[in-house]
Amino acid sequence: MFMLGGATSPIAPPYVMKKRAKKDVAAKPSSSSGGKKAKKKWSAKKVKDKSHHLVVLDEPTYNRLFKEVPTYKLISQSVLCDRLKLNGSLARIAIRELEAQGLIKPISRHHAQIIYTRATGDEK
């Protein structure tokens, strides 16, 4: 017994034929896909160069410290490290020395960062 459009029929109804055609197209890889994707490379990051800061003051840096730093509006450990290329511990010692000589005055005292400014002659 042969039924047209039934489950046992080799000729399927039009809506079933469309579904089969969509499945066949989706199953076949297109030529533009190119197969596997390239594996992501994690080593393409930029590496920052290690900065070589002074650990001991030399003569030119010592002179710059007492000549230029008292003219800065904002003086902190990070500013000295950046501008004079000093080590952090050396910058703290230099700031303490400048404060002891009265060349700079503290603005804000925090346990992590102390901010100073230039000392003006307005104080009495």
Short mmCIF file of C-alpha atoms in Angstrom, two decimals:
data_model
loop_
_atom_site.label_atom_id
_atom_site.label_comp_id
_atom_site.label_asym_id
_atom_site.label_seq_id
_atom_site.Cartn_x
_atom_site.Cartn_y
_atom_site.Cartn_z
CA MET A 1 0.00 0.00 0.00
CA PHE A 2 1.42 3.31 -1.01
CA MET A 3 0.11 6.59 0.49
CA LEU A 4 0.95 9.97 -0.91
CA GLY A 5 2.43 12.33 1.72
CA GLY A 6 2.18 9.85 4.60
CA ALA A 7 4.82 8.70 7.00
CA THR A 8 5.72 5.69 4.92
CA SER A 9 5.77 7.62 1.65
CA PRO A 10 9.04 8.50 -0.03
CA ILE A 11 7.47 11.77 -1.12
CA ALA A 12 6.90 14.05 1.87
CA PRO A 13 4.50 17.00 1.98
CA PRO A 14 5.98 20.44 1.12
CA TYR A 15 6.30 21.66 4.72
CA VAL A 16 8.31 18.57 5.69
CA MET A 17 10.53 18.97 2.62
CA LYS A 18 11.38 22.55 3.65
CA LYS A 19 12.35 21.42 7.15
CA ARG A 20 14.60 18.71 5.72
CA ALA A 21 16.24 21.18 3.35
CA LYS A 22 16.99 23.59 6.23
CA LYS A 23 18.55 20.79 8.28
CA ASP A 24 20.75 19.72 5.36
CA VAL A 25 21.98 23.28 4.76
CA ALA A 26 22.71 23.80 8.46
CA ALA A 27 24.57 20.51 8.73
CA LYS A 28 26.98 21.27 5.86
CA PRO A 29 29.81 23.66 6.82
CA SER A 30 30.15 26.59 4.49
CA SER A 31 33.44 27.20 2.73
CA SER A 32 33.83 30.61 4.43
CA SER A 33 33.97 29.17 7.96
CA GLY A 34 37.53 27.92 7.46
CA GLY A 35 37.45 25.11 10.01
CA LYS A 36 38.88 25.56 13.51
CA LYS A 37 39.59 28.96 15.01
CA ALA A 38 43.12 29.84 16.02
CA LYS A 39 43.83 29.44 19.71
CA LYS A 40 44.05 32.75 21.62
CA LYS A 41 47.55 33.78 22.56
CA TRP A 42 47.91 35.09 26.10
CA SER A 43 51.53 36.16 25.76
CA ALA A 44 50.75 39.21 23.60
CA LYS A 45 50.63 41.58 26.61
CA LYS A 46 52.95 44.54 26.84
CA VAL A 47 55.59 44.19 29.53
CA LYS A 48 56.57 47.30 31.45
CA ASP A 49 60.31 47.82 31.80
CA LYS A 50 61.71 47.77 35.31
CA SER A 51 62.61 51.27 36.43
CA HIS A 52 66.03 51.63 37.97
CA HIS A 53 65.75 54.27 40.71
CA LEU A 54 68.52 55.53 42.93
CA VAL A 55 69.03 53.84 46.28
CA VAL A 56 71.74 56.23 47.48
CA LEU A 57 71.78 59.97 46.75
CA ASP A 58 74.54 61.14 44.46
CA GLU A 59 75.84 64.72 44.37
CA PRO A 60 73.79 66.08 41.42
CA THR A 61 70.55 64.56 42.73
CA TYR A 62 71.25 65.90 46.23
CA ASN A 63 71.71 69.40 44.82
CA ARG A 64 68.54 69.12 42.74
CA LEU A 65 66.64 67.92 45.80
CA PHE A 66 67.40 71.04 47.84
CA LYS A 67 67.17 73.44 44.90
CA GLU A 68 64.08 72.28 42.94
CA VAL A 69 61.85 70.36 45.36
CA PRO A 70 61.05 73.34 47.67
CA THR A 71 59.60 75.12 44.61
CA TYR A 72 57.07 72.35 43.84
CA LYS A 73 53.45 73.09 44.74
CA LEU A 74 52.74 69.44 45.57
CA ILE A 75 55.40 67.33 47.22
CA SER A 76 54.89 63.67 48.08
CA GLN A 77 56.86 60.46 48.04
CA SER A 78 55.47 59.49 44.64
CA VAL A 79 56.31 62.90 43.13
CA LEU A 80 59.94 62.59 44.22
CA CYS A 81 60.14 59.03 42.91
CA ASP A 82 58.78 60.13 39.56
CA ARG A 83 60.69 63.37 39.01
CA LEU A 84 64.03 62.64 40.68
CA LYS A 85 64.05 58.86 40.02
CA LEU A 86 64.52 58.06 43.70
CA ASN A 87 63.70 54.87 45.55
CA GLY A 88 60.57 55.12 47.73
CA SER A 89 62.42 54.78 51.03
CA LEU A 90 65.00 57.34 49.92
CA ALA A 91 62.19 59.74 48.95
CA ARG A 92 60.66 59.43 52.45
CA ILE A 93 64.00 60.22 54.07
CA ALA A 94 64.53 63.20 51.75
CA ILE A 95 61.06 64.57 52.60
CA ARG A 96 61.78 64.26 56.33
CA GLU A 97 65.05 66.16 55.86
CA LEU A 98 63.35 68.94 53.87
CA GLU A 99 60.66 69.25 56.55
CA ALA A 100 63.26 69.38 59.35
CA GLN A 101 65.04 72.25 57.56
CA GLY A 102 61.74 74.10 57.17
CA LEU A 103 61.79 74.11 53.36
CA ILE A 104 58.41 72.33 53.03
CA LYS A 105 55.31 72.12 55.23
CA PRO A 106 52.77 69.29 55.58
CA ILE A 107 49.23 69.68 54.21
CA SER A 108 47.71 66.28 54.87
CA ARG A 109 49.02 63.53 57.13
CA HIS A 110 47.75 60.05 56.38
CA HIS A 111 49.34 56.76 57.39
CA ALA A 112 49.88 55.82 53.74
CA GLN A 113 50.82 59.12 52.12
CA ILE A 114 51.85 62.49 53.53
CA ILE A 115 51.35 65.46 51.24
CA TYR A 116 53.53 68.55 51.53
CA THR A 117 53.75 71.93 49.84
CA ARG A 118 56.42 74.60 49.61
CA ALA A 119 56.97 76.65 52.71
CA THR A 120 56.15 80.33 52.23
CA GLY A 121 57.14 83.16 54.56
CA ASP A 122 53.51 83.83 55.60
CA GLU A 123 53.69 81.80 58.82
CA LYS A 124 54.40 83.57 62.12
#
